[in-house]
Amino acid sequence: MDNGGQWKRGSSRPRWLLSLLCCCDDLGRSRLLGAPRCLRGPGAGGQKLLQKSRACDPAGPTPSAPAAPAPRLASANHSAPPKLGTKRLPQALIVGVKKGGTRAVLEFIRAHPDVRALGTEPHFFDRNYGRGLDWYRSLMPRTVGGQITLEKTPSYFVTQEAPRRIFNMSRDTKLIVVVRNPVTRAISDYTQTLSKKPDIPTFEGLSFRNRTLGLVDASWNAIRIGLYALHLESWLRYFPLAQMLFVSGERLIVDPAGEMGRVQDFLGVKRLITDKHFYFNKTKGFPCLKKTASSLLPRCLGKSKGRTHVQIDPEVIDQLREFYRPYNIKFYEAVGQDFRWE
Ligand SMILES: Nc1ncnc2c1ncn2[C@@H]1O[C@H](COP(=O)(O)OS(=O)(=O)O)[C@@H](OP(=O)(O)O)[C@H]1O
């Protein structure tokens, strides 16, 4: 139910004014100056980079709007609306973890007027590094004044080279890591893979090198990603802990405003996203964004977020919980936060 916004029918704003105000972002949304939003179809919160931008009429879906011709601008060469702002390299990144709740954090924080975020995952610091920083910058949304540019690619957290590469871009980059109980995270990850490849072996089968001996296969990605303490070590070689924020994926669901308050403080922006922005959608079973003056429809995340998980043998869950316990404790100690996954 990833609803896009749409402009009110019967708007009295003339079409030429809309065309000046409406700059569709990567999700087909217009955000400037409380401008109308471009119509967005289901699933338009596209996860894939470089997929073609959705066609977006800058005037928005206004079939009943008066068909007045757009007034000519002073200079004869100006057929396109002026582009406001500058594309900047991100000052903050959501670096992980996959299936932690990264999309929720991104969508919630981009409701803030001082934050502009790329809606797709650019995978620059893992897969696309060879394309260079200019390419990376060109993907970014335009920002004005002190607005923060943000992107999220959850695989960065487990990419060995990512910390050094990000440090080389800017040692001041703020890093957000959304973490979740590694056992639930692994099941979520597996559930997603299974939805695309129904023929893969069972979760129970993939989790162990030898199940009878209780030997967990830590080389399986779904297990490996949850070894947060190990991955964290690579980041701490380049960044101080104070430059990292660890968001609880569990609290993000029960108290989105609380976790988003921490995110806003960390980014140094005013706490504008509060409990007034959220409602609990019973059908979805998750918090969603309420409609606001600039976002005319309430918005839940898409169908791939909040899926029903595959049923896993409870004994296997216990074995994995035991397996992760020492890594979790090490992680709590390193970050100074108890996530209560035990
Ligand atoms: N508000 C809200 N709505 C829907 N889903 C929410 C929300 N907050 C957190 N979550 C949890 O986010 C999980 C998906 O995590 P990610 O967005 O990091 O996934 S991904 O790595 O980008 O694929 C997703 O995991 P699953 O439940 O396993 O699907 C959700 O539990």
CSV table of C-alpha atoms in Angstrom, one decimal, residues 68-304:
chain,number,residue,atom,x,y,z
A,68,ALA,CA,-4.5,27.9,-19.8
A,69,PRO,CA,-1.3,28.0,-21.8
A,70,ALA,CA,1.9,28.3,-19.7
A,71,PRO,CA,3.2,31.9,-19.8
A,72,ARG,CA,6.5,32.3,-21.5
A,73,LEU,CA,9.4,33.1,-19.3
A,74,ALA,CA,11.6,36.2,-19.9
A,75,SER,CA,14.3,34.3,-21.7
A,76,ALA,CA,13.4,32.5,-24.9
A,77,ASN,CA,15.6,29.5,-24.0
A,78,HIS,CA,13.8,28.6,-20.8
A,79,SER,CA,11.4,25.9,-21.8
A,80,ALA,CA,12.1,23.7,-18.7
A,81,PRO,CA,11.3,24.9,-15.2
A,82,PRO,CA,14.3,26.2,-13.3
A,83,LYS,CA,16.0,23.6,-11.1
A,84,LEU,CA,16.3,24.7,-7.5
A,85,GLY,CA,19.2,23.8,-5.4
A,86,THR,CA,22.3,21.8,-5.9
A,87,LYS,CA,23.1,18.1,-6.0
A,88,ARG,CA,25.5,17.3,-3.1
A,89,LEU,CA,27.2,14.2,-1.9
A,90,PRO,CA,25.4,12.8,1.1
A,91,GLN,CA,26.3,14.0,4.5
A,92,ALA,CA,24.5,11.0,6.1
A,93,LEU,CA,24.0,7.4,5.1
A,94,ILE,CA,21.8,4.6,6.3
A,95,VAL,CA,24.3,1.8,5.9
A,96,GLY,CA,22.4,-1.1,7.2
A,97,VAL,CA,21.3,-3.6,8.1
A,98,LYS,CA,19.4,-5.4,5.4
A,99,LYS,CA,15.9,-6.2,6.7
A,100,GLY,CA,16.5,-4.1,9.8
A,101,GLY,CA,13.9,-1.5,9.0
A,102,THR,CA,16.0,0.8,6.8
A,103,ARG,CA,13.2,1.7,4.4
A,104,ALA,CA,11.0,2.8,7.3
A,105,VAL,CA,13.7,5.1,8.6
A,106,LEU,CA,14.3,6.5,5.2
A,107,GLU,CA,10.7,7.2,4.4
A,108,PHE,CA,10.0,8.6,7.8
A,109,ILE,CA,13.0,11.0,7.9
A,110,ARG,CA,12.4,12.2,4.4
A,111,ALA,CA,9.1,13.7,5.6
A,112,HIS,CA,11.4,16.2,7.3
A,113,PRO,CA,11.8,19.5,5.4
A,114,ASP,CA,15.5,19.7,6.1
A,115,VAL,CA,16.2,16.2,4.8
A,116,ARG,CA,16.3,15.2,1.1
A,117,ALA,CA,16.8,11.5,0.4
A,118,LEU,CA,17.4,9.3,-2.6
A,119,GLY,CA,14.6,6.8,-2.8
A,120,THR,CA,16.5,4.1,-4.6
A,121,GLU,CA,19.5,2.2,-3.3
A,122,PRO,CA,22.6,3.4,-5.3
A,123,HIS,CA,25.0,0.7,-4.0
A,124,PHE,CA,27.8,3.1,-4.7
A,125,PHE,CA,30.2,2.0,-2.0
A,126,ASP,CA,29.8,-1.7,-2.9
A,127,ARG,CA,28.8,-2.4,-6.5
A,128,ASN,CA,29.2,0.9,-8.3
A,129,TYR,CA,32.3,2.5,-6.8
A,130,GLY,CA,34.1,2.4,-10.1
A,131,ARG,CA,31.6,4.9,-11.5
A,132,GLY,CA,33.2,7.6,-9.4
A,133,LEU,CA,31.9,10.3,-7.1
A,134,ASP,CA,30.6,12.6,-9.9
A,135,TRP,CA,28.2,9.8,-11.0
A,136,TYR,CA,27.2,9.2,-7.4
A,137,ARG,CA,26.5,13.0,-6.8
A,138,SER,CA,24.5,13.1,-10.0
A,139,LEU,CA,22.0,10.7,-8.5
A,140,MET,CA,21.3,12.8,-5.5
A,141,PRO,CA,18.2,15.0,-5.0
A,142,ARG,CA,18.8,18.7,-5.1
A,143,THR,CA,19.1,20.5,-1.8
A,144,VAL,CA,18.8,24.1,-0.8
A,145,GLY,CA,20.2,25.9,2.2
A,146,GLY,CA,21.2,23.6,5.0
A,147,GLN,CA,19.2,20.6,3.9
A,148,ILE,CA,20.8,17.2,4.5
A,149,THR,CA,21.3,14.8,1.6
A,150,LEU,CA,20.8,11.2,2.6
A,151,GLU,CA,20.8,7.8,0.9
A,152,LYS,CA,20.4,4.2,2.1
A,153,THR,CA,22.0,1.0,1.0
A,154,PRO,CA,21.8,-1.7,3.6
A,155,SER,CA,24.6,-3.8,2.2
A,156,TYR,CA,27.2,-1.2,3.0
A,157,PHE,CA,27.3,-2.4,6.6
A,158,VAL,CA,28.7,-5.8,5.6
A,159,THR,CA,30.9,-4.5,2.8
A,160,GLN,CA,34.6,-4.7,3.9
A,161,GLU,CA,35.7,-1.7,1.7
A,162,ALA,CA,32.7,0.6,2.5
A,163,PRO,CA,34.0,2.3,5.7
A,164,ARG,CA,37.3,3.3,4.0
A,165,ARG,CA,35.5,4.4,0.9
A,166,ILE,CA,33.0,6.5,2.8
A,167,PHE,CA,35.8,7.9,4.9
A,168,ASN,CA,37.6,9.0,1.8
A,169,MET,CA,34.4,10.7,0.5
A,170,SER,CA,34.1,12.6,3.9
A,171,ARG,CA,35.3,11.7,7.3
A,172,ASP,CA,32.4,13.6,8.7
A,173,THR,CA,29.7,11.4,7.2
A,174,LYS,CA,27.1,10.4,9.7
A,175,LEU,CA,26.2,6.8,9.7
A,176,ILE,CA,22.9,5.3,10.7
A,177,VAL,CA,22.6,1.6,11.3
A,178,VAL,CA,19.2,0.0,11.9
A,179,VAL,CA,19.6,-3.2,13.7
A,180,ARG,CA,17.2,-6.0,14.5
A,181,ASN,CA,17.3,-9.3,16.3
A,182,PRO,CA,19.7,-11.2,14.1
A,183,VAL,CA,17.6,-14.4,14.2
A,184,THR,CA,14.4,-12.6,13.0
A,185,ARG,CA,16.5,-10.6,10.5
A,186,ALA,CA,17.8,-13.9,9.1
A,187,ILE,CA,14.3,-15.3,8.8
A,188,SER,CA,13.1,-12.1,7.2
A,189,ASP,CA,16.0,-12.2,4.7
A,190,TYR,CA,15.3,-15.9,3.9
A,191,THR,CA,11.6,-15.1,3.5
A,192,GLN,CA,12.5,-12.5,0.9
A,193,THR,CA,14.8,-14.8,-1.0
A,194,LEU,CA,12.2,-17.6,-1.0
A,195,SER,CA,9.6,-15.2,-2.4
A,196,LYS,CA,11.9,-14.8,-5.5
A,197,LYS,CA,13.4,-18.3,-5.7
A,198,PRO,CA,10.8,-20.8,-4.3
A,199,ASP,CA,13.1,-23.7,-5.0
A,200,ILE,CA,15.9,-22.9,-2.5
A,201,PRO,CA,16.6,-25.4,0.4
A,202,THR,CA,14.9,-24.9,3.7
A,203,PHE,CA,16.0,-22.3,6.2
A,204,GLU,CA,16.9,-25.1,8.6
A,205,GLY,CA,19.0,-26.8,6.0
A,206,LEU,CA,20.9,-23.6,5.0
A,207,SER,CA,21.6,-22.6,8.6
A,208,PHE,CA,23.8,-25.4,9.6
A,209,ARG,CA,27.0,-27.1,8.5
A,210,ASN,CA,26.1,-29.9,10.8
A,211,ARG,CA,22.8,-29.6,12.6
A,212,THR,CA,23.3,-32.6,14.9
A,213,LEU,CA,26.5,-31.1,16.1
A,214,GLY,CA,24.9,-27.6,16.2
A,215,LEU,CA,27.4,-26.2,13.8
A,216,VAL,CA,25.9,-23.0,12.4
A,217,ASP,CA,27.0,-22.0,8.9
A,218,ALA,CA,28.2,-18.5,9.4
A,219,SER,CA,29.2,-18.2,5.8
A,220,TRP,CA,25.6,-18.2,4.7
A,221,ASN,CA,24.8,-14.5,4.1
A,222,ALA,CA,21.5,-14.6,6.0
A,223,ILE,CA,23.5,-15.7,9.1
A,224,ARG,CA,26.7,-13.7,8.4
A,225,ILE,CA,24.9,-10.3,8.2
A,226,GLY,CA,23.7,-10.7,11.8
A,227,LEU,CA,27.2,-10.8,13.2
A,228,TYR,CA,27.0,-7.1,14.0
A,229,ALA,CA,29.9,-7.0,16.4
A,230,LEU,CA,32.3,-8.3,13.7
A,231,HIS,CA,31.1,-5.9,11.0
A,232,LEU,CA,31.2,-3.0,13.4
A,233,GLU,CA,35.0,-3.5,13.9
A,234,SER,CA,35.7,-2.5,10.3
A,235,TRP,CA,33.7,0.8,10.8
A,236,LEU,CA,35.3,1.7,14.1
A,237,ARG,CA,38.7,1.6,12.3
A,238,TYR,CA,37.6,4.7,10.4
A,239,PHE,CA,34.7,6.4,12.3
A,240,PRO,CA,34.3,7.2,16.0
A,241,LEU,CA,31.2,5.7,17.7
A,242,ALA,CA,29.8,9.2,18.1
A,243,GLN,CA,29.4,9.4,14.4
A,244,MET,CA,27.2,6.3,14.3
A,245,LEU,CA,23.6,6.0,15.4
A,246,PHE,CA,22.2,2.6,16.1
A,247,VAL,CA,18.4,2.5,15.6
A,248,SER,CA,16.5,-0.4,17.1
A,249,GLY,CA,14.4,-2.1,14.4
A,250,GLU,CA,12.1,-3.4,17.1
A,251,ARG,CA,11.5,0.0,18.7
A,252,LEU,CA,11.0,1.5,15.3
A,253,ILE,CA,7.8,-0.5,15.1
A,254,VAL,CA,6.4,0.0,18.6
A,255,ASP,CA,7.6,3.6,19.0
A,256,PRO,CA,8.5,5.1,15.6
A,257,ALA,CA,8.3,8.7,16.9
A,258,GLY,CA,10.8,7.8,19.7
A,259,GLU,CA,13.3,6.3,17.4
A,260,MET,CA,12.8,9.0,14.8
A,261,GLY,CA,13.4,11.6,17.5
A,262,ARG,CA,16.9,10.0,18.0
A,263,VAL,CA,17.5,10.1,14.3
A,264,GLN,CA,16.6,13.8,14.1
A,265,ASP,CA,18.8,14.7,17.0
A,266,PHE,CA,21.7,12.7,15.5
A,267,LEU,CA,21.3,14.5,12.1
A,268,GLY,CA,21.1,17.9,13.9
A,269,VAL,CA,17.7,18.8,12.6
A,270,LYS,CA,14.7,20.0,14.6
A,271,ARG,CA,12.4,17.3,16.0
A,272,LEU,CA,9.5,17.9,13.6
A,273,ILE,CA,8.6,14.2,13.0
A,274,THR,CA,6.7,13.3,16.1
A,275,ASP,CA,4.0,10.9,17.2
A,276,LYS,CA,1.5,13.2,15.4
A,277,HIS,CA,3.0,11.9,12.1
A,278,PHE,CA,2.2,8.2,12.7
A,279,TYR,CA,-0.8,6.0,13.1
A,280,PHE,CA,-1.0,2.3,13.5
A,281,ASN,CA,-2.5,0.6,10.5
A,282,LYS,CA,-4.2,-2.5,11.7
A,283,THR,CA,-4.4,-4.2,8.3
A,284,LYS,CA,-0.7,-3.6,7.7
A,285,GLY,CA,0.2,-4.4,11.3
A,286,PHE,CA,2.7,-1.6,11.3
A,287,PRO,CA,3.0,2.2,11.9
A,288,CYS,CA,2.4,4.3,8.8
A,289,LEU,CA,2.7,8.0,8.0
A,290,LYS,CA,-0.4,10.1,8.4
A,291,LYS,CA,-1.5,12.4,5.7
A,292,THR,CA,-0.3,15.9,6.1
A,293,ALA,CA,-0.8,19.2,4.4
A,294,SER,CA,1.9,18.4,1.8
A,295,SER,CA,1.2,14.7,1.7
A,296,LEU,CA,-2.5,14.2,1.0
A,297,LEU,CA,-2.7,10.4,1.5
A,298,PRO,CA,-1.6,8.3,4.5
A,299,ARG,CA,1.4,6.1,3.6
A,300,CYS,CA,2.3,2.7,4.6
A,301,LEU,CA,5.4,0.9,3.3
A,302,GLY,CA,5.0,-1.5,0.4
A,303,LYS,CA,4.0,-5.2,0.4
A,304,SER,CA,7.6,-6.4,0.7
